[in-house]
Amino acid sequence: MKNMKKPLSVGMCALAGILSVLLLTLLDQYTKFLASLSLSGKPSIVLIPGVLELKYLENTGMAFGLLSGKKVFFLVMCILFFLLGIYLFFRIPKERYYLPLLLILFLMQSGAVGNFIDRAWRGYVIDFIYFSLIDFPIFNLADIYVVSGSILLILFVCLIYQEDDFSFLNPRNKG
């Protein structure tokens, strides 16, 4: 446990975060670019018959088409989410014990940035991964980042961290 409280360099954490978000966002944008070139206006590409397809969709809403056309709402929410992430980065203690939280934060921020870029630049998000087996809404890598990060966050909060481990969230605690 003593080793888990070993301090990490704030500068190195920030650099790792910036590089992680940049790399994951570039990967997301590259796959969307490829999807646009290869799939737009064309039939879907079946990868596993009856299970998985690549299928182009310009999504102005979120999953299941909810809040379709609410571009300003989504842009504001992405900005607020990103600002919350920056706030949390500075609040989370830079110790090995909290490294999983930092990595989850970077993963989720990458997803928010990737879809923000689409909404701000194109006015819609490019989705292209479709699980036809369960007729799941079409999604993209940025969505995978956010959902995976959310699942990991829930698992770590429920199984690893204790309530006391989140005292850094108390504004009175300068942590």
Tab-separated table of C-alpha atoms in Angstrom:
chain	number	residue	atom	x	y	z
A	1	MET	CA	0.000	0.000	0.000
A	2	LYS	CA	2.902	2.327	0.738
A	3	ASN	CA	4.078	2.023	-2.877
A	4	MET	CA	0.568	2.936	-4.096
A	5	LYS	CA	0.816	6.329	-2.355
A	6	LYS	CA	4.064	7.118	-4.163
A	7	PRO	CA	3.714	10.556	-5.777
A	8	LEU	CA	3.588	10.948	-9.522
A	9	SER	CA	4.884	14.020	-11.316
A	10	VAL	CA	2.037	16.418	-12.085
A	11	GLY	CA	3.850	17.504	-15.240
A	12	MET	CA	4.302	13.934	-16.437
A	13	CYS	CA	0.646	13.152	-15.680
A	14	ALA	CA	-0.447	16.224	-17.623
A	15	LEU	CA	1.823	15.349	-20.548
A	16	ALA	CA	0.603	11.739	-20.541
A	17	GLY	CA	-2.989	12.971	-20.437
A	18	ILE	CA	-2.536	15.420	-23.299
A	19	LEU	CA	-0.733	12.843	-25.434
A	20	SER	CA	-3.291	10.121	-24.636
A	21	VAL	CA	-6.251	12.338	-25.464
A	22	LEU	CA	-4.522	13.567	-28.625
A	23	LEU	CA	-3.620	10.056	-29.828
A	24	LEU	CA	-7.047	8.545	-29.076
A	25	THR	CA	-8.830	11.528	-30.629
A	26	LEU	CA	-6.692	11.285	-33.767
A	27	LEU	CA	-7.479	7.566	-34.008
A	28	ASP	CA	-11.200	8.322	-33.656
A	29	GLN	CA	-11.071	11.064	-36.290
A	30	TYR	CA	-9.034	8.894	-38.673
A	31	THR	CA	-11.540	6.030	-38.468
A	32	LYS	CA	-14.396	8.478	-39.085
A	33	PHE	CA	-12.515	9.868	-42.081
A	34	LEU	CA	-12.063	6.339	-43.450
A	35	ALA	CA	-15.733	5.572	-42.808
A	36	SER	CA	-16.746	8.703	-44.668
A	37	LEU	CA	-14.551	7.794	-47.656
A	38	SER	CA	-15.422	4.100	-47.777
A	39	LEU	CA	-19.012	3.906	-46.559
A	40	SER	CA	-20.844	7.162	-47.289
A	41	GLY	CA	-23.543	6.565	-49.888
A	42	LYS	CA	-22.591	2.905	-50.183
A	43	PRO	CA	-24.068	-0.328	-48.825
A	44	SER	CA	-22.789	-1.530	-45.485
A	45	ILE	CA	-19.798	-3.857	-45.299
A	46	VAL	CA	-20.611	-7.106	-43.527
A	47	LEU	CA	-17.723	-8.245	-41.343
A	48	ILE	CA	-19.489	-11.094	-39.552
A	49	PRO	CA	-22.788	-12.040	-41.225
A	50	GLY	CA	-25.758	-11.383	-38.962
A	51	VAL	CA	-23.500	-9.952	-36.246
A	52	LEU	CA	-21.230	-7.049	-37.200
A	53	GLU	CA	-21.271	-4.512	-40.024
A	54	LEU	CA	-19.660	-1.252	-40.992
A	55	LYS	CA	-22.541	1.057	-41.824
A	56	TYR	CA	-22.307	4.818	-42.361
A	57	LEU	CA	-24.570	7.135	-40.372
A	58	GLU	CA	-24.549	10.903	-39.894
A	59	ASN	CA	-25.913	11.221	-36.372
A	60	THR	CA	-27.270	14.607	-35.253
A	61	GLY	CA	-28.483	13.167	-31.958
A	62	MET	CA	-27.282	10.490	-29.607
A	63	ALA	CA	-28.048	6.764	-29.258
A	64	PHE	CA	-31.427	5.740	-30.673
A	65	GLY	CA	-31.689	9.185	-32.328
A	66	LEU	CA	-32.510	10.876	-29.023
A	67	LEU	CA	-32.274	14.672	-29.021
A	68	SER	CA	-31.690	14.712	-32.769
A	69	GLY	CA	-30.785	18.147	-34.103
A	70	LYS	CA	-29.827	19.600	-30.703
A	71	LYS	CA	-26.308	20.594	-31.833
A	72	VAL	CA	-25.910	23.538	-29.443
A	73	PHE	CA	-27.018	21.407	-26.488
A	74	PHE	CA	-24.465	18.701	-27.336
A	75	LEU	CA	-21.674	21.231	-27.891
A	76	VAL	CA	-22.370	22.893	-24.530
A	77	MET	CA	-22.537	19.500	-22.783
A	78	CYS	CA	-19.199	18.456	-24.346
A	79	ILE	CA	-17.560	21.700	-23.213
A	80	LEU	CA	-18.946	21.277	-19.679
A	81	PHE	CA	-17.795	17.631	-19.604
A	82	PHE	CA	-14.335	18.649	-20.786
A	83	LEU	CA	-14.098	21.421	-18.176
A	84	LEU	CA	-15.213	18.967	-15.498
A	85	GLY	CA	-12.452	16.629	-16.659
A	86	ILE	CA	-9.842	19.374	-16.333
A	87	TYR	CA	-11.136	20.234	-12.854
A	88	LEU	CA	-10.999	16.560	-11.828
A	89	PHE	CA	-7.484	16.198	-13.243
A	90	PHE	CA	-6.265	18.917	-10.886
A	91	ARG	CA	-8.225	17.516	-7.916
A	92	ILE	CA	-7.233	13.844	-8.232
A	93	PRO	CA	-4.104	13.207	-6.152
A	94	LYS	CA	-1.128	12.417	-8.368
A	95	GLU	CA	-0.331	9.089	-6.694
A	96	ARG	CA	-0.059	5.602	-8.190
A	97	TYR	CA	-3.190	4.619	-6.287
A	98	TYR	CA	-5.231	7.051	-8.376
A	99	LEU	CA	-3.556	6.267	-11.710
A	100	PRO	CA	-6.533	4.162	-12.902
A	101	LEU	CA	-8.853	7.142	-12.314
A	102	LEU	CA	-6.556	9.389	-14.325
A	103	LEU	CA	-6.413	6.886	-17.197
A	104	ILE	CA	-10.203	6.513	-17.177
A	105	LEU	CA	-10.515	10.301	-17.223
A	106	PHE	CA	-8.194	10.536	-20.241
A	107	LEU	CA	-10.169	7.828	-22.050
A	108	MET	CA	-13.503	9.552	-21.458
A	109	GLN	CA	-12.117	12.974	-22.392
A	110	SER	CA	-10.885	11.502	-25.692
A	111	GLY	CA	-14.402	10.379	-26.527
A	112	ALA	CA	-15.886	13.744	-25.635
A	113	VAL	CA	-13.304	15.593	-27.743
A	114	GLY	CA	-13.740	13.234	-30.711
A	115	ASN	CA	-17.493	13.690	-30.896
A	116	PHE	CA	-17.191	17.425	-30.113
A	117	ILE	CA	-14.966	17.883	-33.155
A	118	ASP	CA	-17.557	16.171	-35.356
A	119	ARG	CA	-20.463	18.223	-34.027
A	120	ALA	CA	-18.590	21.525	-34.206
A	121	TRP	CA	-17.015	20.935	-37.625
A	122	ARG	CA	-19.601	18.849	-39.477
A	123	GLY	CA	-22.795	19.451	-37.489
A	124	TYR	CA	-23.172	15.693	-36.931
A	125	VAL	CA	-21.209	12.729	-35.617
A	126	ILE	CA	-20.058	10.019	-38.000
A	127	ASP	CA	-21.065	6.586	-36.685
A	128	PHE	CA	-20.114	3.401	-38.511
A	129	ILE	CA	-19.954	0.320	-36.233
A	130	TYR	CA	-23.187	-1.669	-36.185
A	131	PHE	CA	-23.993	-4.814	-34.196
A	132	SER	CA	-26.809	-6.169	-36.328
A	133	LEU	CA	-27.220	-9.231	-34.077
A	134	ILE	CA	-28.941	-7.121	-31.417
A	135	ASP	CA	-29.828	-4.126	-33.620
A	136	PHE	CA	-27.674	-1.918	-31.377
A	137	PRO	CA	-27.433	1.767	-32.365
A	138	ILE	CA	-24.580	2.515	-34.754
A	139	PHE	CA	-21.570	3.973	-32.928
A	140	ASN	CA	-17.918	5.013	-33.312
A	141	LEU	CA	-14.602	4.861	-31.433
A	142	ALA	CA	-15.335	8.009	-29.394
A	143	ASP	CA	-18.508	6.319	-28.132
A	144	ILE	CA	-16.467	3.251	-27.203
A	145	TYR	CA	-14.069	5.468	-25.221
A	146	VAL	CA	-16.891	7.083	-23.232
A	147	VAL	CA	-18.814	3.860	-22.575
A	148	SER	CA	-15.685	1.841	-21.707
A	149	GLY	CA	-14.499	4.617	-19.416
A	150	SER	CA	-17.891	4.774	-17.720
A	151	ILE	CA	-17.952	1.011	-17.152
A	152	LEU	CA	-14.396	1.041	-15.800
A	153	LEU	CA	-15.224	3.978	-13.539
A	154	ILE	CA	-18.220	2.152	-12.083
A	155	LEU	CA	-16.147	-1.006	-11.533
A	156	PHE	CA	-13.302	0.856	-9.830
A	157	VAL	CA	-15.649	2.915	-7.661
A	158	CYS	CA	-17.644	-0.144	-6.617
A	159	LEU	CA	-14.839	-2.703	-6.274
A	160	ILE	CA	-11.521	-0.956	-5.637
A	161	TYR	CA	-11.881	2.484	-4.113
A	162	GLN	CA	-13.483	3.286	-0.774
A	163	GLU	CA	-15.587	6.326	0.083
A	164	ASP	CA	-12.619	7.936	1.875
A	165	ASP	CA	-10.583	7.721	-1.337
A	166	PHE	CA	-12.765	10.458	-2.831
A	167	SER	CA	-12.150	13.069	-0.154
A	168	PHE	CA	-10.272	15.039	-2.847
A	169	LEU	CA	-13.680	15.927	-4.318
A	170	ASN	CA	-14.563	17.963	-1.234
A	171	PRO	CA	-13.956	21.624	-2.230
A	172	ARG	CA	-12.816	22.390	1.326
A	173	ASN	CA	-10.044	19.832	0.960
A	174	LYS	CA	-7.191	21.504	-0.914
A	175	GLY	CA	-5.740	17.968	-1.482
